[in-house]
Short mmCIF file of C-alpha atoms and ligand atoms in Angstrom, two decimals:
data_model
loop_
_atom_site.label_atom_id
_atom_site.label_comp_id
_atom_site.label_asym_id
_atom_site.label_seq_id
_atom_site.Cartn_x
_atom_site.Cartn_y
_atom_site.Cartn_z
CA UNK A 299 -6.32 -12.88 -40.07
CA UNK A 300 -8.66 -12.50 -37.43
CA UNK A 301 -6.93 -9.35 -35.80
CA UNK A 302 -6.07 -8.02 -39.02
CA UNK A 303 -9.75 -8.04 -40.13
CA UNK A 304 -10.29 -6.23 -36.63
CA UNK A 305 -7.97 -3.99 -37.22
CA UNK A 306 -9.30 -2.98 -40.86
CA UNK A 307 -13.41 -2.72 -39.10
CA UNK A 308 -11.58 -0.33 -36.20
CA UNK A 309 -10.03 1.92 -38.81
CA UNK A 310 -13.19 1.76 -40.88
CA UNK A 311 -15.04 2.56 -37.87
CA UNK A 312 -12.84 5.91 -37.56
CA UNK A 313 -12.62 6.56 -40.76
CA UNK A 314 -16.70 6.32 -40.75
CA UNK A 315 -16.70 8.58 -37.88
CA UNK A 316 -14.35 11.25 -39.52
CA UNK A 317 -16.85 11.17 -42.42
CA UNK A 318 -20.06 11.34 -40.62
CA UNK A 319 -18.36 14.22 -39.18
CA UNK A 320 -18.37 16.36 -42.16
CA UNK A 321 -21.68 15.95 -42.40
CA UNK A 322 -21.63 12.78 -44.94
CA UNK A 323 -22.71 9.82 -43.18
CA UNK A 324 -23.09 7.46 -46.56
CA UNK A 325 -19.82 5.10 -46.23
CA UNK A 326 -20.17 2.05 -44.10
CA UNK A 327 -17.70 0.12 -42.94
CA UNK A 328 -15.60 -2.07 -44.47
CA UNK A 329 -16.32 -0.40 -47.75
CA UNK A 330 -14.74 2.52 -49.75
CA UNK A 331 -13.92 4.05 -46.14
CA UNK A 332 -12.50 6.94 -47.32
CA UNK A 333 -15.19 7.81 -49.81
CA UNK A 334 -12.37 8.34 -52.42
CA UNK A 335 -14.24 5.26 -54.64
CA UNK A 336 -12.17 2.27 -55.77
CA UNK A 337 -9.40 3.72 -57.35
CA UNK A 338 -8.19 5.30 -54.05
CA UNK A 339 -7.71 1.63 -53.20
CA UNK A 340 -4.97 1.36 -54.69
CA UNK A 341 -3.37 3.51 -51.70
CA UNK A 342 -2.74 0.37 -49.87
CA UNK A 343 -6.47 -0.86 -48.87
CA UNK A 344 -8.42 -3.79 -49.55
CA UNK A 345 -10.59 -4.51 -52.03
CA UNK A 346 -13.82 -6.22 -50.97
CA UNK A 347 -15.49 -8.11 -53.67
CA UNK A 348 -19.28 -9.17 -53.41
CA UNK A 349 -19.63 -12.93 -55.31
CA UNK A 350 -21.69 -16.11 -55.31
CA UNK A 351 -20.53 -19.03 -53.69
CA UNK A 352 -22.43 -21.37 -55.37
CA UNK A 353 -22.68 -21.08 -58.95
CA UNK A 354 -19.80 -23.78 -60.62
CA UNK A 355 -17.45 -22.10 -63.08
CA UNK A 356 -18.76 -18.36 -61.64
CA UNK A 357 -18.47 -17.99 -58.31
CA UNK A 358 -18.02 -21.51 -56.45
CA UNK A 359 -16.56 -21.51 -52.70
CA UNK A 360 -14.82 -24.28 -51.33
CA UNK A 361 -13.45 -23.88 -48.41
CA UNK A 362 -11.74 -20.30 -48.14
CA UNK A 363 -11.41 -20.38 -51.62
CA UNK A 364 -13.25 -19.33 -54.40
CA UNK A 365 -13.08 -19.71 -57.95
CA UNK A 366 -15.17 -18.93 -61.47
CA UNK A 367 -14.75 -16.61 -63.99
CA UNK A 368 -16.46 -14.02 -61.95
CA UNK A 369 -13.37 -14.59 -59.49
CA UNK A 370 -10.82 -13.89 -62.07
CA UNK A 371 -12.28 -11.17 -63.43
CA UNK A 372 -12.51 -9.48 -59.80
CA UNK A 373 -8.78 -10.79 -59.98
CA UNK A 374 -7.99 -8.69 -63.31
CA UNK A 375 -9.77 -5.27 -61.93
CA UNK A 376 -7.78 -5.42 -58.66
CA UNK A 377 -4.22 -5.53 -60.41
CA UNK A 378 -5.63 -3.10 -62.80
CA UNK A 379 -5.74 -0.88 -59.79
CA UNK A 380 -2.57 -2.01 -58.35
CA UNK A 381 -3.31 -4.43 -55.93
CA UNK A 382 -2.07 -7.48 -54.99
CA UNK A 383 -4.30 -10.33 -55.35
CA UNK A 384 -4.25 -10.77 -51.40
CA UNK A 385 -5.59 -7.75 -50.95
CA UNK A 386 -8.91 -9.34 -51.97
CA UNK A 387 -11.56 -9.93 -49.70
CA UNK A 388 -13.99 -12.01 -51.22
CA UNK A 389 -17.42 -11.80 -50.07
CA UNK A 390 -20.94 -13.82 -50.60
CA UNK A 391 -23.48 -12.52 -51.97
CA UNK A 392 -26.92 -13.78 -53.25
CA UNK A 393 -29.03 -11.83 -55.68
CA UNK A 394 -30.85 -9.90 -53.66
CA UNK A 395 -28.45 -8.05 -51.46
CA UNK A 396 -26.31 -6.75 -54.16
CA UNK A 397 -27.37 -3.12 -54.44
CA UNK A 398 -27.46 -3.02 -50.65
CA UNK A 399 -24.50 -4.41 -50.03
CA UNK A 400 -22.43 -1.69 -52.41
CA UNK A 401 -25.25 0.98 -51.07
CA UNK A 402 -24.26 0.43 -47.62
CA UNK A 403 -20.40 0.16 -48.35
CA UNK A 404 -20.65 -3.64 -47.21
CA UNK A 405 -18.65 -4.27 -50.62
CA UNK A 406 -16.74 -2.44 -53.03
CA UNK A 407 -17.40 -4.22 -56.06
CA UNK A 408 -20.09 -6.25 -56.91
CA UNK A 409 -18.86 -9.28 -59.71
CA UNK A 410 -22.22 -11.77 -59.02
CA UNK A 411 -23.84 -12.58 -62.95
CA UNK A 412 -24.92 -9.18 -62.44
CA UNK A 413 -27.14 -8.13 -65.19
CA UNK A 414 -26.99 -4.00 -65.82
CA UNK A 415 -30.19 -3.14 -66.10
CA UNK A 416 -31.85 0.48 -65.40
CA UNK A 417 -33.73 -0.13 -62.16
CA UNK A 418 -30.50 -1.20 -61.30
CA UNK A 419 -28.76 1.57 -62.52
CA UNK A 420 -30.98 4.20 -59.60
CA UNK A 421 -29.27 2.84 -57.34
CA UNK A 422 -25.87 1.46 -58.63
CA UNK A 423 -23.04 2.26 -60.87
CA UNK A 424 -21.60 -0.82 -63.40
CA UNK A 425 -18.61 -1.35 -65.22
CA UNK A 426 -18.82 -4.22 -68.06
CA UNK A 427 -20.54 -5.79 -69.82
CA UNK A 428 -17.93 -8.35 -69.59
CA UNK A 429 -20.13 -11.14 -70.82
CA UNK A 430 -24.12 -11.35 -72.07
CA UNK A 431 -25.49 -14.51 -70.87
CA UNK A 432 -29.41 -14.99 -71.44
CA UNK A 433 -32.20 -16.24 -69.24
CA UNK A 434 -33.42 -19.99 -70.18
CA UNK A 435 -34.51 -23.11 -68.57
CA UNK A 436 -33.03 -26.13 -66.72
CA UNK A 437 -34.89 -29.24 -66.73
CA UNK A 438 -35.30 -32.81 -66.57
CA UNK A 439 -33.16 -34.83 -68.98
CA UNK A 440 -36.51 -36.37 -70.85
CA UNK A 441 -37.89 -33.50 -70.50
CA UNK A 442 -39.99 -32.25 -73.95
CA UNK A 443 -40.46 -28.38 -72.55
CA UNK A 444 -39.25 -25.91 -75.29
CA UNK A 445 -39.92 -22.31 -73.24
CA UNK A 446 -41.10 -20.43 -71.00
CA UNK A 447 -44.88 -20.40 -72.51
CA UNK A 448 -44.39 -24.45 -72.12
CA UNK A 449 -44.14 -23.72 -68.00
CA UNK A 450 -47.50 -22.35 -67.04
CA UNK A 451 -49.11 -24.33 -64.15
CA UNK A 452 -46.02 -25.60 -63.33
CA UNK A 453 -43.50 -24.81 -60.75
CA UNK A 454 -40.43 -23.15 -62.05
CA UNK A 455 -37.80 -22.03 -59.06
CA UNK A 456 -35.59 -18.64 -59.28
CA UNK A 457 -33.72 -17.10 -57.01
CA UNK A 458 -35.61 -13.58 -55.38
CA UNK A 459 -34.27 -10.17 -56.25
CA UNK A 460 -33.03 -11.60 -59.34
CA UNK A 461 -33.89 -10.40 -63.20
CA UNK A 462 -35.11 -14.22 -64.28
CA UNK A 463 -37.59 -14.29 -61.09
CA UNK A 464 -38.46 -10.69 -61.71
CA UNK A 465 -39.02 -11.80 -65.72
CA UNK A 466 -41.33 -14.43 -65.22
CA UNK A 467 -43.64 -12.53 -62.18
CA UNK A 468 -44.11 -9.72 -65.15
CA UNK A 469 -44.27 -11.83 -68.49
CA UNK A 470 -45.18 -15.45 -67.63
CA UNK A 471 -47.90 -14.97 -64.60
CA UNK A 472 -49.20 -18.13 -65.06
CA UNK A 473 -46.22 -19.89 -64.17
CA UNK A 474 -46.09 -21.39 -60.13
CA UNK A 475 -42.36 -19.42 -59.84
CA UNK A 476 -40.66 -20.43 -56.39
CA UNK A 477 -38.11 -18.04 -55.03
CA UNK A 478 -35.17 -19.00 -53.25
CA UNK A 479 -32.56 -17.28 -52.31
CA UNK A 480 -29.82 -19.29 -54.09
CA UNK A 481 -29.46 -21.05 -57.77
CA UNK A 482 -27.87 -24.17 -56.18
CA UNK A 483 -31.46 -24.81 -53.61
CA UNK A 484 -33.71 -24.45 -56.98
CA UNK A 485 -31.57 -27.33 -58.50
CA UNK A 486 -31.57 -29.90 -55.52
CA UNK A 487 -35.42 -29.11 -55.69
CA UNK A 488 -35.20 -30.11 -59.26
CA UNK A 489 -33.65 -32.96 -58.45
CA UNK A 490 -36.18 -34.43 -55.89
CA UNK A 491 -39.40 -33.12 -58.13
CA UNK A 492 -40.18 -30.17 -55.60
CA UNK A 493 -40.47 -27.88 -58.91
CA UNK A 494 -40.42 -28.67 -63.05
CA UNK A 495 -37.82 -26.06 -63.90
CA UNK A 496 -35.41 -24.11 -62.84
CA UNK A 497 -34.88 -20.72 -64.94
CA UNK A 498 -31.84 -18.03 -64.59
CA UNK A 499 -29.16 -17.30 -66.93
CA UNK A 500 -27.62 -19.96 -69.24
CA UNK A 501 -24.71 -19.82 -68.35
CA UNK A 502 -25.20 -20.77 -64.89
CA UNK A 503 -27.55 -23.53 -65.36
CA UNK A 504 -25.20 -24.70 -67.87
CA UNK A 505 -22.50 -24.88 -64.70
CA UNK A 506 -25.06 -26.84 -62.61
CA UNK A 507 -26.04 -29.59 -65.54
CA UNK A 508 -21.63 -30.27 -65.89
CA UNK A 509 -21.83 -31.24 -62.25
CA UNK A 510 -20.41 -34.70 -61.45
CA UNK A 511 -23.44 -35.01 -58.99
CA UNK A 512 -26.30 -34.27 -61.65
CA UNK A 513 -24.42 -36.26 -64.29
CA UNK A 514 -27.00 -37.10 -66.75
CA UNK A 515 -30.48 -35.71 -65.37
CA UNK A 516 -30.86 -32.79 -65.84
CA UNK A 517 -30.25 -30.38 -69.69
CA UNK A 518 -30.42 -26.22 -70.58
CA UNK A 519 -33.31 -26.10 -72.52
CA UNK A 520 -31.20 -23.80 -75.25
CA UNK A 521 -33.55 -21.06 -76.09
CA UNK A 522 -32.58 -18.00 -74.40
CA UNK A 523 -35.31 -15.27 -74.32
CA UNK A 524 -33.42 -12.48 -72.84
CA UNK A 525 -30.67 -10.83 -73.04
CA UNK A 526 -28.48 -10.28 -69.73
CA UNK A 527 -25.02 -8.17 -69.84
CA UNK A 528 -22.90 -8.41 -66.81
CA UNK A 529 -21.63 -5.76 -65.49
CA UNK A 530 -19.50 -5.39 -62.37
CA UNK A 531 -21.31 -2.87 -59.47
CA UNK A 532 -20.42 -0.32 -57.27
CA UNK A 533 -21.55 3.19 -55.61
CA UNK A 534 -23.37 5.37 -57.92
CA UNK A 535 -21.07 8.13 -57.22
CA UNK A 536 -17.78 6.18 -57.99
CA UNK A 537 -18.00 7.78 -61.59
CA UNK A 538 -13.82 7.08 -61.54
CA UNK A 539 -13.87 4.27 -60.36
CA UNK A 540 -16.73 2.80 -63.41
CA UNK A 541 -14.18 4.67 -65.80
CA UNK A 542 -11.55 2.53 -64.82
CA UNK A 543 -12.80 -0.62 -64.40
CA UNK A 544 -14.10 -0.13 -68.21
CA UNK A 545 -10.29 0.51 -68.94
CA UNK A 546 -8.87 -2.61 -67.16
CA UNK A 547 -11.62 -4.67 -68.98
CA UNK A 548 -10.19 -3.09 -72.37
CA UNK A 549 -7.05 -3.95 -71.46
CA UNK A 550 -7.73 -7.05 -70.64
CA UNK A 551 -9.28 -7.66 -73.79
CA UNK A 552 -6.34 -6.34 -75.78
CA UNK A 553 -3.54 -8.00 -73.96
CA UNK A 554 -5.12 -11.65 -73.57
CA UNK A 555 -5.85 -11.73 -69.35
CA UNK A 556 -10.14 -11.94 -70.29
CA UNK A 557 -9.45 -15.05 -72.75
CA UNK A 558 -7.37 -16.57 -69.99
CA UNK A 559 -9.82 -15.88 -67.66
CA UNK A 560 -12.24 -17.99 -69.64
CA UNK A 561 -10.03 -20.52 -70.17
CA UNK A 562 -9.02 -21.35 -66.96
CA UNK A 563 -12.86 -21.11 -66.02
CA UNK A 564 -15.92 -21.31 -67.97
CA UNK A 565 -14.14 -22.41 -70.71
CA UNK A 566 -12.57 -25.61 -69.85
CA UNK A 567 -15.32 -27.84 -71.50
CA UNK A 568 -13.66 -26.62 -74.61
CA UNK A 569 -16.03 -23.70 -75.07
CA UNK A 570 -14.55 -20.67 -77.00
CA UNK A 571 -13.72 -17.44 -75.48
CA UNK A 572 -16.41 -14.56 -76.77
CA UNK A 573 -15.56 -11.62 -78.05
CA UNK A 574 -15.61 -8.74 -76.19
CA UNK A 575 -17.05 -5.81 -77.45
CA UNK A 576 -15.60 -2.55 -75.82
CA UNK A 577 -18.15 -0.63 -78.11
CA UNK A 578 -20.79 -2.02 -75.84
CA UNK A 579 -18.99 -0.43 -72.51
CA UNK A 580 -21.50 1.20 -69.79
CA UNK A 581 -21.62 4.75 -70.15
CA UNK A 582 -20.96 5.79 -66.20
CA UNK A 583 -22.95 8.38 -64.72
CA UNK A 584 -21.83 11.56 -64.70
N1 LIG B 1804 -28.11 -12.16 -64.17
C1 LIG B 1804 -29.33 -12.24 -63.43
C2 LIG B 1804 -29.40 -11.19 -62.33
O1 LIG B 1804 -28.48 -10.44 -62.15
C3 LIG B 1804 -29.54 -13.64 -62.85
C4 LIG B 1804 -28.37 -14.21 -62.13
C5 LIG B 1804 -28.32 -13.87 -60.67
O2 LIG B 1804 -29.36 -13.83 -60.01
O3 LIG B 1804 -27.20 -13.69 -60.19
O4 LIG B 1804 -30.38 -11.07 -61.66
#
């Protein structure tokens, strides 16, 4: 493992150096190497794949392993370009190194709750929506807070470089927002009283509150007030390789891999696949 992962920063390193030789320094290592985008991978490279560690029934690490929905759908888009699933590299990331991380060629693919959005979009290519989750609030189990407008002059905690964080700077000034840099360090402040609330997308907080651990305390308020597609990232310039990963989502759509996905994720509390909507594909740039 160790010397193969040498092995793969040595040619990346060369291959860097070829690049930066023609006068096109952009590809880092361990990245798209070549330059040729994601579907080149399917030549016989890896695929690295930026996710969270952290968020249950997303991106959760135990261990080596990680598992979520956002792991199987990284799972679906690398056979849909003809890789193996141990081809896989999975890599953390938190909210606020995901454009850098594809900018620099760190990752390949970004698959992290990552809302499309267009400030995003300068610097970034996406794939998806694959879901639309939408931003709401976790809080205490006796808690009586309805919204966001409920929060001011109290502490809420999100996560920096994220879209919930950057909602409530522009929207909700008067709310006390604490940044961290991950979901799960806003809940364990939750838990000791450190902050009120904790606000990101539904979904997630939804993953937190079914934790053995919080059993009981804590409940999603239920009133989403935004609207947050996910979309799976990579270089701006990979126009292909956005093309394709819309057409493996299709497919997986049409021949049943996205509803197992769910199932064998997110949607083991019994909660229904949701439909996906191909009409509602990214157009990628040009
Ligand atoms: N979907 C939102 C975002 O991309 C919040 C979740 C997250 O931070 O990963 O910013």
């Amino acid at each position: 493992m160790r010397i193969s992962r040498m092995a793969a920063v040595a040619t990346a390193a060369v291959l860097a150096l070829s690049v930066a030789a023609c006068g096109d320094g952009s590809d880092g290592a361990g990245g798209s190497g070549s330059g040729d985008g994601i579907v080149g991978k399917a030549a016989g490279g890896k695929l690295v794949i930026g996710v969270k560690s952290d968020q249950p029934g997303l991106g959760l690490q135990t261990g080596t392993t990680y598992e979520g929905f956002d792991i199987e759908v990284g799972k679906i888009i690398a056979k849909g370009l003809g890789l193996d699933a141990s081809k896989i590299e999975w890599k953390t990331t938190v909210s606020a190194n995901r454009e850098p991380f594809i900018e620099q060629g760190q990752v390949d693919l970004v698959i992290a709750t990552y809302t499309i959005n267009d400030d995003r979009k300068k610097k970034v290519a996406f794939g998806g929506p694959y879901y639309v989750a939408g931003q709401d609030l976790l809080v205490k189990t006796d808690s009586t807070v309805t919204g966001p407008e409920a929060m001011e002059g109290k502490k809420v905690c999100s996560v920096a470089g994220s879209t919930p964080a950057k909602r409530i700077k522009e929207e909700y000034p008067k709310v006390g927002l604490q940044e961290f840099d991950s979901y799960s360090k806003c809940v364990q402040a939750l838990g000791t009283g450190q902050v009120d609330a904790v606000t990101t997308d539904d979904i997630i907080l939804a993953g937190y509150a079914a934790q053995a651990e919080y059993a009981g305390k804590f409940k999603v308020v239920g009133k989403p007030f935004s609207s947050e597609p996910y979309g799976i990232g990579l270089k701006k310039t990979d126009t292909a390789g956005c093309t394709k990963i819309n057409e493996i989502l299709k497919a997986a759509a049409d021949d049943g891999s996205y509803k197992a996905a769910w199932d064998a994720t997110l949607g083991k509390g019994g909660t229904p696949a949701p439909t996906f909507d191909a009409t509602k594909l990214t157009n990628c740039p040009a």
